[in-house]
Short mmCIF file of C-alpha atoms in Angstrom, two decimals:
data_model
loop_
_atom_site.label_atom_id
_atom_site.label_comp_id
_atom_site.label_asym_id
_atom_site.label_seq_id
_atom_site.Cartn_x
_atom_site.Cartn_y
_atom_site.Cartn_z
CA MET A 1 -58.54 -1.96 30.82
CA SER A 2 -61.31 -4.51 31.44
CA LYS A 3 -60.61 -8.11 32.37
CA LYS A 4 -61.93 -9.30 28.98
CA LEU A 5 -59.51 -7.06 27.12
CA TYR A 6 -56.60 -8.40 29.21
CA ILE A 7 -57.61 -11.96 28.36
CA ALA A 8 -58.00 -11.16 24.65
CA PHE A 9 -54.61 -9.45 24.55
CA PHE A 10 -52.99 -12.44 26.29
CA ILE A 11 -54.58 -14.87 23.82
CA VAL A 12 -53.28 -12.81 20.85
CA LEU A 13 -49.74 -12.93 22.27
CA ILE A 14 -49.95 -16.72 22.65
CA VAL A 15 -51.20 -17.14 19.06
CA LEU A 16 -48.41 -14.92 17.70
CA ALA A 17 -45.83 -16.88 19.64
CA ILE A 18 -47.12 -20.20 18.28
CA ILE A 19 -47.17 -18.88 14.70
CA SER A 20 -43.62 -17.55 15.04
CA PHE A 21 -42.43 -20.89 16.41
CA TYR A 22 -43.84 -22.84 13.48
CA ILE A 23 -42.51 -20.37 10.91
CA LEU A 24 -38.99 -20.70 12.30
CA ARG A 25 -39.30 -24.44 12.72
CA ASN A 26 -40.23 -24.97 9.11
CA ARG A 27 -37.56 -22.82 7.58
CA ASP A 28 -34.80 -24.80 5.85
CA ASN A 29 -31.51 -25.16 7.67
CA ALA A 30 -29.57 -22.99 5.25
CA THR A 31 -31.91 -20.04 5.84
CA LEU A 32 -31.79 -20.47 9.60
CA MET A 33 -28.05 -20.64 9.55
CA GLU A 34 -27.89 -17.41 7.60
CA ILE A 35 -30.31 -15.55 9.88
CA ASN A 36 -28.91 -16.81 13.17
CA SER A 37 -25.26 -16.77 12.15
CA THR A 38 -22.58 -16.63 14.80
CA LYS A 39 -18.85 -16.38 14.25
CA LEU A 40 -18.04 -19.35 12.02
CA ILE A 41 -17.60 -18.32 8.37
CA VAL A 42 -17.06 -20.55 5.36
CA SER A 43 -15.06 -18.51 2.87
CA GLY A 44 -12.22 -18.79 0.38
CA ASP A 45 -12.50 -19.64 -3.30
CA LEU A 46 -16.28 -19.34 -3.46
CA ASP A 47 -18.77 -16.97 -5.07
CA LYS A 48 -19.92 -15.81 -1.65
CA GLU A 49 -19.34 -16.31 2.06
CA TYR A 50 -21.51 -18.54 4.23
CA LYS A 51 -22.19 -18.02 7.93
CA ILE A 52 -22.77 -21.07 10.08
CA GLY A 53 -24.69 -21.22 13.35
CA ASN A 54 -27.47 -23.07 15.20
CA LEU A 55 -25.73 -26.40 14.89
CA ASN A 56 -28.17 -27.97 17.33
CA ARG A 57 -30.62 -28.30 14.43
CA LEU A 58 -28.10 -30.39 12.52
CA TYR A 59 -26.63 -32.59 15.25
CA ASN A 60 -26.55 -36.17 13.96
CA SER A 61 -23.77 -37.82 15.98
CA GLU A 62 -21.95 -37.89 19.32
CA VAL A 63 -18.35 -38.09 20.51
CA GLN A 64 -16.94 -38.96 23.90
CA PHE A 65 -14.56 -36.39 25.34
CA ASN A 66 -13.19 -36.37 28.90
CA GLY A 67 -15.92 -38.76 29.99
CA ASN A 68 -18.71 -36.59 28.53
CA ILE A 69 -21.04 -37.25 25.64
CA ILE A 70 -20.96 -34.28 23.23
CA LYS A 71 -23.48 -33.83 20.46
CA THR A 72 -21.87 -33.08 17.10
CA VAL A 73 -22.51 -32.84 13.39
CA ASP A 74 -20.15 -34.03 10.68
CA LEU A 75 -18.78 -31.38 8.35
CA LYS A 76 -20.31 -33.02 5.29
CA THR A 77 -23.81 -32.44 6.72
CA VAL A 78 -22.93 -28.84 7.54
CA PHE A 79 -21.66 -28.22 4.01
CA ASP A 80 -24.66 -29.98 2.47
CA SER A 81 -26.95 -27.60 4.39
CA ILE A 82 -25.40 -24.57 2.69
CA GLY A 83 -25.16 -26.14 -0.74
CA ILE A 84 -21.45 -27.01 -0.88
CA THR A 85 -20.65 -30.50 -2.15
CA ALA A 86 -17.41 -32.41 -1.71
CA GLU A 87 -15.25 -32.09 -4.82
CA ASN A 88 -11.85 -33.55 -5.63
CA ASN A 89 -10.36 -30.22 -6.73
CA TYR A 90 -10.82 -28.54 -3.34
CA LYS A 91 -9.18 -28.77 0.03
CA ILE A 92 -10.20 -27.04 3.25
CA GLN A 93 -8.31 -25.11 5.87
CA ILE A 94 -9.93 -24.94 9.30
CA SER A 95 -8.51 -22.14 11.41
CA GLY A 96 -8.63 -22.36 15.18
CA GLU A 97 -7.24 -20.18 17.93
CA GLU A 98 -3.70 -21.54 17.82
CA LYS A 99 -3.38 -23.77 14.75
CA VAL A 100 -4.80 -24.68 11.35
CA ILE A 101 -5.87 -28.06 9.99
CA GLU A 102 -5.77 -28.71 6.24
CA THR A 103 -7.36 -31.65 4.47
CA LYS A 104 -9.08 -32.59 1.23
CA LEU A 105 -12.72 -31.63 0.96
CA MET A 106 -13.51 -35.29 0.27
CA ASN A 107 -12.53 -36.12 3.87
CA ILE A 108 -14.92 -33.79 5.67
CA GLU A 109 -17.29 -36.51 6.89
CA ASN A 110 -14.52 -37.59 9.28
CA TYR A 111 -14.58 -34.27 11.14
CA PHE A 112 -17.23 -33.20 13.65
CA LEU A 113 -18.32 -29.78 14.89
CA THR A 114 -20.05 -28.76 18.08
CA GLU A 115 -21.21 -25.32 19.16
CA ASN A 116 -21.09 -24.02 22.70
CA GLU A 117 -21.92 -20.46 23.66
CA GLU A 118 -21.16 -19.24 20.15
CA ASN A 119 -17.81 -21.00 20.06
CA PHE A 120 -17.08 -23.89 17.73
CA THR A 121 -14.94 -26.94 18.46
CA LEU A 122 -13.69 -29.59 16.04
CA PHE A 123 -13.26 -33.30 16.87
CA ASP A 124 -12.22 -36.32 14.87
CA SER A 125 -14.23 -39.54 14.76
CA SER A 126 -12.35 -40.93 17.79
CA GLY A 127 -13.34 -38.00 19.97
CA ASN A 128 -9.94 -36.29 19.87
CA LEU A 129 -10.18 -32.55 20.24
CA LEU A 130 -8.52 -30.97 17.22
CA LEU A 131 -9.36 -27.25 17.29
CA GLU A 132 -11.05 -24.82 19.64
CA ASN A 133 -12.52 -21.38 19.01
CA ILE A 134 -12.78 -21.96 15.27
CA GLY A 135 -13.32 -18.72 13.40
CA ASN A 136 -13.02 -19.62 9.73
CA ILE A 137 -13.18 -22.49 7.30
CA TYR A 138 -11.50 -21.76 3.97
CA LEU A 139 -12.13 -23.67 0.76
CA VAL A 140 -9.04 -23.83 -1.43
CA ASN A 141 -9.35 -24.47 -5.17
CA LEU A 142 -6.43 -26.69 -6.19
CA HIS A 143 -6.67 -25.67 -9.84
CA GLU A 144 -6.09 -22.30 -11.48
CA ASP A 145 -9.47 -20.74 -12.22
CA TRP A 146 -9.61 -17.38 -13.98
CA ASP A 147 -13.36 -17.21 -13.40
CA ILE A 148 -12.82 -16.49 -9.69
CA GLY A 149 -10.33 -14.50 -7.68
CA LEU A 150 -8.31 -11.43 -8.64
CA ASN A 151 -6.70 -11.60 -12.09
CA ILE A 152 -3.70 -9.43 -12.91
CA ILE A 153 -2.89 -8.97 -16.58
CA ASP A 154 -1.05 -6.75 -19.02
CA PRO A 155 -1.82 -6.37 -22.75
CA GLU A 156 0.14 -9.49 -23.67
CA THR A 157 0.26 -11.67 -20.55
CA ASN A 158 -2.01 -13.24 -17.97
CA ILE A 159 0.36 -12.49 -15.10
CA ILE A 160 -1.29 -14.18 -12.13
CA ASN A 161 -4.63 -15.41 -10.82
CA LEU A 162 -4.83 -14.69 -7.07
CA MET A 163 -7.34 -16.74 -5.10
CA PRO A 164 -8.83 -15.61 -1.77
CA SER A 165 -7.39 -18.79 -0.23
CA ASP A 166 -3.87 -17.61 -1.12
CA PHE A 167 -4.28 -15.23 1.81
CA SER A 168 -6.31 -17.33 4.21
CA ILE A 169 -3.54 -18.07 6.70
CA SER A 170 -0.49 -16.23 5.34
CA ASN A 171 0.85 -13.79 2.70
CA TYR A 172 -0.85 -10.77 4.23
CA LYS A 173 -0.26 -8.17 6.90
CA ILE A 174 -2.68 -6.58 9.34
CA SER A 175 -2.89 -2.80 9.11
CA SER A 176 -4.91 -0.48 11.33
CA PHE A 177 -6.84 2.49 10.00
CA LYS A 178 -8.43 5.19 12.11
CA SER A 179 -12.20 4.80 11.91
CA ASN A 180 -13.59 7.10 14.62
CA SER A 181 -12.67 9.52 17.37
CA VAL A 182 -14.97 10.12 20.31
CA ALA A 183 -14.84 12.28 23.44
CA ILE A 184 -15.52 10.36 26.66
CA SER A 185 -16.16 12.04 29.96
CA ASN A 186 -16.22 10.84 33.53
CA GLU A 187 -16.97 12.82 36.64
CA GLU A 188 -13.59 14.57 36.58
CA ASP A 189 -12.07 14.50 33.10
CA ILE A 190 -12.83 14.45 29.39
CA PHE A 191 -10.55 12.35 27.25
CA GLN A 192 -10.38 11.30 23.61
CA GLU A 193 -10.82 7.72 22.43
CA ILE A 194 -9.53 6.81 18.97
CA GLN A 195 -10.97 3.71 17.30
CA TYR A 196 -9.23 1.71 14.57
CA ASP A 197 -10.35 -0.90 12.04
CA LYS A 198 -7.98 -3.78 11.34
CA LYS A 199 -7.72 -4.86 7.71
CA LYS A 200 -5.85 -7.64 5.92
CA ILE A 201 -3.57 -6.01 3.34
CA ILE A 202 -1.74 -7.85 0.56
CA ASP A 203 1.49 -6.66 -1.03
CA LEU A 204 1.22 -7.04 -4.80
CA ASN A 205 4.93 -6.36 -5.16
CA GLU A 206 5.42 -9.97 -4.09
CA PHE A 207 3.90 -10.99 -7.43
CA LEU A 208 4.85 -8.18 -9.83
CA GLU A 209 6.20 -4.67 -9.98
CA PHE A 210 3.27 -2.63 -8.69
CA PRO A 211 2.00 -0.13 -9.58
CA GLN A 212 3.06 0.41 -13.18
CA ILE A 213 2.21 2.98 -15.85
CA ARG A 214 -1.56 3.32 -16.34
CA THR A 215 -2.68 0.74 -13.80
CA THR A 216 -6.43 0.11 -14.02
CA VAL A 217 -8.46 -1.58 -11.29
CA VAL A 218 -11.77 -3.21 -12.32
CA ASP A 219 -14.60 -4.53 -10.14
CA HIS A 220 -17.02 -7.40 -10.84
CA ASN A 221 -19.55 -4.99 -12.37
CA GLY A 222 -17.02 -3.59 -14.84
CA GLU A 223 -16.47 -0.24 -13.13
CA LYS A 224 -12.91 0.98 -13.66
CA VAL A 225 -10.66 3.34 -11.71
CA THR A 226 -7.09 4.38 -12.37
CA TYR A 227 -4.86 3.29 -9.50
CA GLU A 228 -3.07 6.22 -7.90
CA ASP A 229 -2.41 5.06 -4.35
CA GLY A 230 -3.89 2.93 -1.61
CA PHE A 231 -3.93 -0.77 -0.80
CA ILE A 232 -5.51 -4.04 -1.88
CA GLU A 233 -7.54 -5.49 0.99
CA ILE A 234 -8.64 -9.11 1.27
CA ALA A 235 -12.00 -9.23 3.09
CA GLY A 236 -13.34 -12.76 3.38
CA ASN A 237 -13.58 -14.00 -0.18
CA VAL A 238 -13.38 -10.64 -1.96
CA PHE A 239 -10.65 -8.15 -2.79
CA ASN A 240 -11.20 -4.41 -2.31
CA LEU A 241 -9.24 -1.31 -3.26
CA ILE A 242 -8.95 0.98 -0.24
CA ASP A 243 -7.35 4.39 0.07
CA LYS A 244 -4.56 5.37 2.46
CA ASN A 245 -7.17 6.01 5.18
CA GLY A 246 -8.74 2.58 4.84
CA ARG A 247 -11.88 3.74 3.02
CA ILE A 248 -13.17 1.57 0.19
CA VAL A 249 -12.55 3.03 -3.28
CA LEU A 250 -13.73 0.02 -5.30
CA GLU A 251 -15.33 -3.10 -3.86
CA ASP A 252 -15.28 -6.74 -4.96
CA LEU A 253 -12.47 -6.46 -7.48
CA LYS A 254 -12.22 -8.70 -10.53
CA GLY A 255 -8.87 -7.69 -11.93
CA ILE A 256 -6.00 -5.30 -12.36
CA ILE A 257 -4.54 -4.22 -15.69
CA VAL A 258 -1.00 -2.90 -15.76
CA ASN A 259 0.24 -0.84 -18.70
CA THR A 260 -3.36 -0.29 -19.79
CA PRO A 261 -3.68 0.65 -23.49
CA VAL A 262 -4.42 4.27 -24.30
CA TYR A 263 -7.32 3.25 -26.53
CA ASN A 264 -10.69 2.26 -25.10
CA ILE A 265 -13.84 0.90 -26.69
CA ASN A 266 -15.50 4.27 -25.89
CA ASP A 267 -13.43 5.65 -28.78
CA VAL A 268 -16.11 4.30 -31.12
CA TYR A 269 -18.48 6.95 -29.78
CA LEU A 270 -15.90 9.73 -29.72
CA ASP A 271 -14.51 9.09 -33.21
CA SER A 272 -17.96 8.62 -34.72
CA MET A 273 -19.13 11.95 -33.30
CA HIS A 274 -15.96 13.59 -34.54
CA TYR A 275 -16.69 12.61 -38.15
CA LEU A 276 -20.46 13.03 -37.99
CA LYS A 277 -20.13 16.59 -36.71
CA LYS A 278 -18.12 17.30 -39.87
CA ASP A 279 -20.96 15.81 -41.97
CA GLU A 280 -18.82 12.81 -42.83
CA GLN A 281 -20.46 9.39 -43.04
CA VAL A 282 -19.45 6.57 -40.69
CA LEU A 283 -19.78 2.81 -41.12
CA ILE A 284 -18.91 0.71 -38.06
CA ILE A 285 -17.91 -2.93 -38.57
CA ILE A 286 -17.88 -5.07 -35.42
CA ILE A 287 -16.12 -8.42 -35.82
CA ASN A 288 -17.50 -10.50 -32.98
CA GLY A 289 -14.90 -12.48 -31.04
CA LEU A 290 -11.73 -11.10 -32.65
CA GLY A 291 -9.13 -10.36 -29.97
CA TYR A 292 -6.13 -8.16 -30.63
CA HIS A 293 -3.70 -11.06 -30.27
CA GLN A 294 -5.56 -13.06 -32.92
CA TYR A 295 -5.77 -10.05 -35.22
CA VAL A 296 -1.97 -9.65 -34.99
CA ASN A 297 -1.44 -13.36 -35.75
CA ALA A 298 -3.70 -13.13 -38.79
CA TYR A 299 -2.01 -9.90 -39.89
CA ASN A 300 1.48 -11.41 -39.64
CA ASN A 301 0.46 -14.68 -41.32
CA GLY A 302 -1.20 -13.05 -44.34
CA ASP A 303 -4.73 -14.20 -43.46
CA ILE A 304 -6.23 -10.70 -43.86
CA PRO A 305 -4.62 -9.26 -47.02
CA PHE A 306 -6.85 -6.19 -47.29
CA LEU A 307 -6.42 -5.16 -43.65
CA GLN A 308 -2.67 -5.66 -44.12
CA THR A 309 -2.77 -2.71 -46.51
CA GLN A 310 -4.06 -0.50 -43.71
CA THR A 311 -2.16 0.89 -40.76
CA ILE A 312 -1.90 -1.81 -38.10
CA ALA A 313 -4.71 -1.65 -35.56
CA ASN A 314 -4.45 0.01 -32.19
CA ARG A 315 -4.96 -2.19 -29.15
CA SER A 316 -8.20 -1.21 -27.39
CA LEU A 317 -9.61 -2.20 -23.99
CA THR A 318 -13.14 -3.54 -24.22
CA ALA A 319 -15.79 -3.78 -21.51
CA TYR A 320 -15.79 -6.15 -18.58
CA GLU A 321 -17.51 -8.59 -18.54
CA PRO A 322 -16.41 -9.01 -22.17
CA THR A 323 -19.73 -9.82 -23.84
CA THR A 324 -21.28 -8.40 -26.98
CA GLU A 325 -24.02 -6.56 -25.07
CA ASN A 326 -21.59 -4.95 -22.60
CA ALA A 327 -19.15 -3.96 -25.32
CA LEU A 328 -21.78 -2.35 -27.54
CA LYS A 329 -23.17 -0.48 -24.57
CA GLU A 330 -19.75 1.07 -23.96
CA MET A 331 -19.15 1.68 -27.66
CA PHE A 332 -22.22 3.81 -28.15
CA ASN A 333 -22.62 5.54 -24.80
CA TYR A 334 -20.29 8.13 -23.31
CA GLU A 335 -20.83 10.38 -20.28
CA ASN A 336 -24.62 9.88 -20.33
CA GLU A 337 -24.84 10.55 -24.06
CA ASN A 338 -25.94 7.98 -26.64
CA LEU A 339 -24.71 8.05 -30.23
CA PHE A 340 -28.05 7.11 -31.78
CA ASN A 341 -29.97 9.62 -29.69
CA GLN A 342 -27.49 12.27 -30.77
CA MET A 343 -28.09 11.35 -34.38
CA LYS A 344 -31.86 11.55 -33.93
CA SER A 345 -31.56 15.01 -32.39
CA ILE A 346 -30.13 16.29 -35.67
CA ASN A 347 -32.69 14.38 -37.75
CA ASN A 348 -30.28 11.70 -38.96
CA GLU A 349 -31.32 8.05 -39.03
CA SER A 350 -28.96 5.37 -37.70
CA ILE A 351 -29.03 1.92 -39.28
CA TYR A 352 -28.15 -1.33 -37.50
CA ILE A 353 -27.52 -4.45 -39.61
CA SER A 354 -27.09 -7.78 -37.81
CA ASN A 355 -28.42 -11.31 -37.63
CA PHE A 356 -29.09 -10.73 -33.92
CA LYS A 357 -30.36 -7.58 -32.24
CA TYR A 358 -27.64 -6.80 -29.67
CA ILE A 359 -28.71 -3.14 -29.32
CA GLU A 360 -32.07 -1.89 -28.10
CA ASN A 361 -32.69 1.74 -29.00
CA GLU A 362 -35.82 3.36 -30.38
CA ASN A 363 -33.70 5.78 -32.43
CA LEU A 364 -31.88 2.96 -34.21
CA LYS A 365 -33.44 1.28 -37.25
CA TYR A 366 -32.76 -2.45 -37.03
CA ILE A 367 -32.41 -4.43 -40.24
CA LYS A 368 -32.40 -8.14 -39.49
CA VAL A 369 -30.07 -10.36 -41.51
CA GLU A 370 -31.62 -13.65 -42.59
CA ASP A 371 -29.68 -16.80 -43.45
CA GLY A 372 -30.35 -16.69 -47.16
CA ASP A 373 -28.54 -19.90 -48.07
CA ASN A 374 -29.57 -21.81 -44.92
CA ASN A 375 -26.00 -22.69 -43.92
CA TYR A 376 -26.21 -21.22 -40.38
CA PHE A 377 -23.62 -18.55 -41.23
CA TYR A 378 -24.44 -14.90 -41.77
CA ASP A 379 -21.43 -12.86 -42.88
CA ASP A 380 -22.24 -13.20 -46.59
CA ASP A 381 -25.83 -12.15 -45.89
CA THR A 382 -24.69 -9.20 -43.75
CA PHE A 383 -22.40 -8.06 -46.54
CA LEU A 384 -25.27 -8.16 -49.05
CA LYS A 385 -27.50 -6.11 -46.71
CA ILE A 386 -24.78 -3.46 -46.37
CA GLU A 387 -24.37 -3.45 -50.15
CA ASP A 388 -28.10 -2.82 -50.54
CA ILE A 389 -28.17 -0.04 -47.91
CA ILE A 390 -25.11 1.98 -49.04
CA PRO A 391 -26.96 3.75 -51.91
CA ASN A 392 -29.42 5.20 -49.35
CA ASN A 393 -26.67 7.58 -48.23
CA ASN A 394 -27.21 7.11 -44.48
CA SER A 395 -24.90 9.02 -42.17
CA LEU A 396 -24.34 6.14 -39.73
CA ILE A 397 -24.43 2.38 -40.27
CA VAL A 398 -23.52 -0.19 -37.60
CA SER A 399 -22.99 -3.87 -38.49
CA ASN A 400 -22.12 -7.09 -36.66
CA PHE A 401 -20.22 -9.93 -38.37
CA THR A 402 -20.46 -13.19 -36.41
CA ASP A 403 -18.98 -16.08 -38.43
CA TYR A 404 -15.45 -15.80 -37.03
CA GLU A 405 -16.78 -15.94 -33.47
CA LYS A 406 -18.96 -18.96 -34.23
CA ASN A 407 -16.05 -20.98 -35.60
CA ALA A 408 -13.56 -19.73 -33.03
CA LEU A 409 -15.79 -20.90 -30.18
CA ALA A 410 -16.48 -24.26 -31.80
CA PHE A 411 -13.02 -25.10 -33.11
CA GLY A 412 -10.66 -22.66 -31.39
CA PRO A 413 -9.53 -19.13 -32.31
CA ASN A 414 -6.51 -20.46 -34.26
CA SER A 415 -8.40 -23.15 -36.13
CA ASP A 416 -8.55 -23.36 -39.91
CA GLU A 417 -12.32 -22.85 -39.73
CA ALA A 418 -12.00 -19.60 -37.75
CA LEU A 419 -9.23 -18.22 -39.98
CA LYS A 420 -11.20 -19.12 -43.11
CA ALA A 421 -14.14 -17.06 -41.81
CA LEU A 422 -11.77 -14.17 -41.02
CA LYS A 423 -10.22 -14.29 -44.49
CA ASP A 424 -13.68 -14.25 -46.11
CA LEU A 425 -14.64 -11.29 -43.95
CA ASP A 426 -11.46 -9.46 -44.97
CA ASN A 427 -12.64 -9.78 -48.58
CA TYR A 428 -16.09 -8.40 -47.71
CA ILE A 429 -14.50 -5.44 -45.92
CA SER A 430 -12.36 -4.74 -48.98
CA GLN A 431 -15.46 -4.58 -51.17
CA ILE A 432 -17.35 -2.45 -48.65
CA SER A 433 -14.43 -0.02 -48.53
CA ASP A 434 -14.62 0.38 -52.30
CA MET A 435 -18.36 1.14 -52.15
CA TRP A 436 -18.67 3.23 -48.99
CA PRO A 437 -17.89 6.94 -49.46
CA GLY A 438 -17.34 7.71 -45.79
CA ASN A 439 -15.08 6.62 -42.94
CA ILE A 440 -14.97 3.04 -41.63
CA ILE A 441 -14.36 2.06 -38.01
CA ILE A 442 -13.45 -1.61 -37.50
CA THR A 443 -13.30 -3.17 -34.05
CA SER A 444 -14.53 -6.13 -32.00
CA ASP A 445 -16.72 -6.75 -28.98
CA SER A 446 -14.25 -9.07 -27.20
CA GLY A 447 -11.60 -11.67 -27.83
CA ILE A 448 -11.62 -15.44 -27.43
CA HIS A 449 -9.12 -17.61 -25.59
CA GLU A 450 -8.35 -21.24 -26.30
CA THR A 451 -9.42 -23.86 -23.76
CA GLU A 452 -7.51 -27.00 -22.76
CA ASP A 453 -9.58 -29.10 -25.16
CA GLY A 454 -8.81 -26.80 -28.09
CA GLU A 455 -12.17 -25.05 -28.28
CA GLY A 456 -12.75 -21.35 -27.73
CA ALA A 457 -14.23 -19.48 -24.77
CA SER A 458 -14.76 -15.88 -23.79
CA GLY A 459 -15.99 -13.68 -20.96
CA GLN A 460 -12.99 -13.91 -18.61
CA PHE A 461 -10.68 -11.26 -17.21
CA ARG A 462 -7.67 -12.20 -19.31
CA PHE A 463 -5.69 -10.46 -22.03
CA GLU A 464 -7.02 -12.63 -24.87
CA ASP A 465 -10.62 -11.62 -24.07
CA LEU A 466 -10.23 -7.98 -23.02
CA PHE A 467 -8.08 -6.43 -25.76
CA VAL A 468 -9.46 -5.93 -29.26
CA PRO A 469 -8.25 -4.29 -32.50
CA TYR A 470 -9.31 -0.75 -33.36
CA ILE A 471 -8.91 0.45 -36.96
CA ILE A 472 -10.06 3.59 -38.75
CA ILE A 473 -10.09 3.79 -42.54
CA GLU A 474 -10.49 7.45 -43.42
CA LYS A 475 -11.75 8.57 -46.82
#
């Protein structure tokens, strides 16, 4: 290679080095801390874990220790860099090699970290050494929060909300699981080396009898498995279901249902196909927001006189996360088959009547419900649309009624406003039943629970939201 080529190659290396330096220099601290993470992890009752490293970029103070000046950064600055703000409803647990310090999150500006050779040390403002070889910082939510953690429920009770911080420093055991086996040889012998993974296992029997009949484990994406055996692992700020060999069965769990109902929202698909294959018409009425517990209250209190004349509803498990879109997806899809596509394949048109288009399917004819009397409620208008469509003799009609949900969210699921909407809807269903010659399936997308301020809310892993009524009126 010529001398000029050597020089050119050397210049290119220098330019690349300078560019790389400026790119890294200008990255924000949070990104750098994620890329160059060491061993310190902020975990606990958070949506995700954070890894902390490269503290030298954040150093903003000094402490004197054993006659030496040590550069440090206060914990508030560290937390600010990863987007965690000090809140009254949290405390922190800082875990060192031999002890743990616990304090309110509001006090973190009085604690100082330094990093040395990938080890972290904690001082107070007077320079007293508090902890060495810090491995974890846990945030502990002081309030019950069913939006995070692992929720365990049965059809009538929210049994317990387990937070990751419940197992930060206690309430777990370490179990070892064989992960690998390798043959190692030296000059004279060959011997086997067995490797094990250590996992933090929690014993649910400390909180309830576990397992029970039909125990269902659900992850954050709504995937469900029936619990047969294995363990619940706590890994950082998530819970996993692992088998007896330590392999993950289901990751990032959201909840566990014990004594799971036999009925599932998929029954809408199965029962509809059952009738349609016999050339029987099906009309599906979805009452948005009506949980099974509220249906039973209304049934027992005489708020739904027509439905009281029918066999009491079965309790059905809806989709997680309990939203209208998720529920309708599970209602009309089963084992890679779609109800409306099935209808199209046999040249039958499916009709969808609703004030909002919750279902997207090219084989489903959508009829939009307009607010005819401009009162921001739609059940009366939906009823009139169904009344107009019935003479067309369609094989399958799907409808959403939304007034109960609107009032239940605004005023609470037990409010007079919500029950008035439910009673009006009961009357509409009675009239539809008189007009419709086929079978009627009545269910809900999800339930609604009452908040502390008396309003309604939905979307959580709790019995009020996840169990809905399921009724069939056969003709």
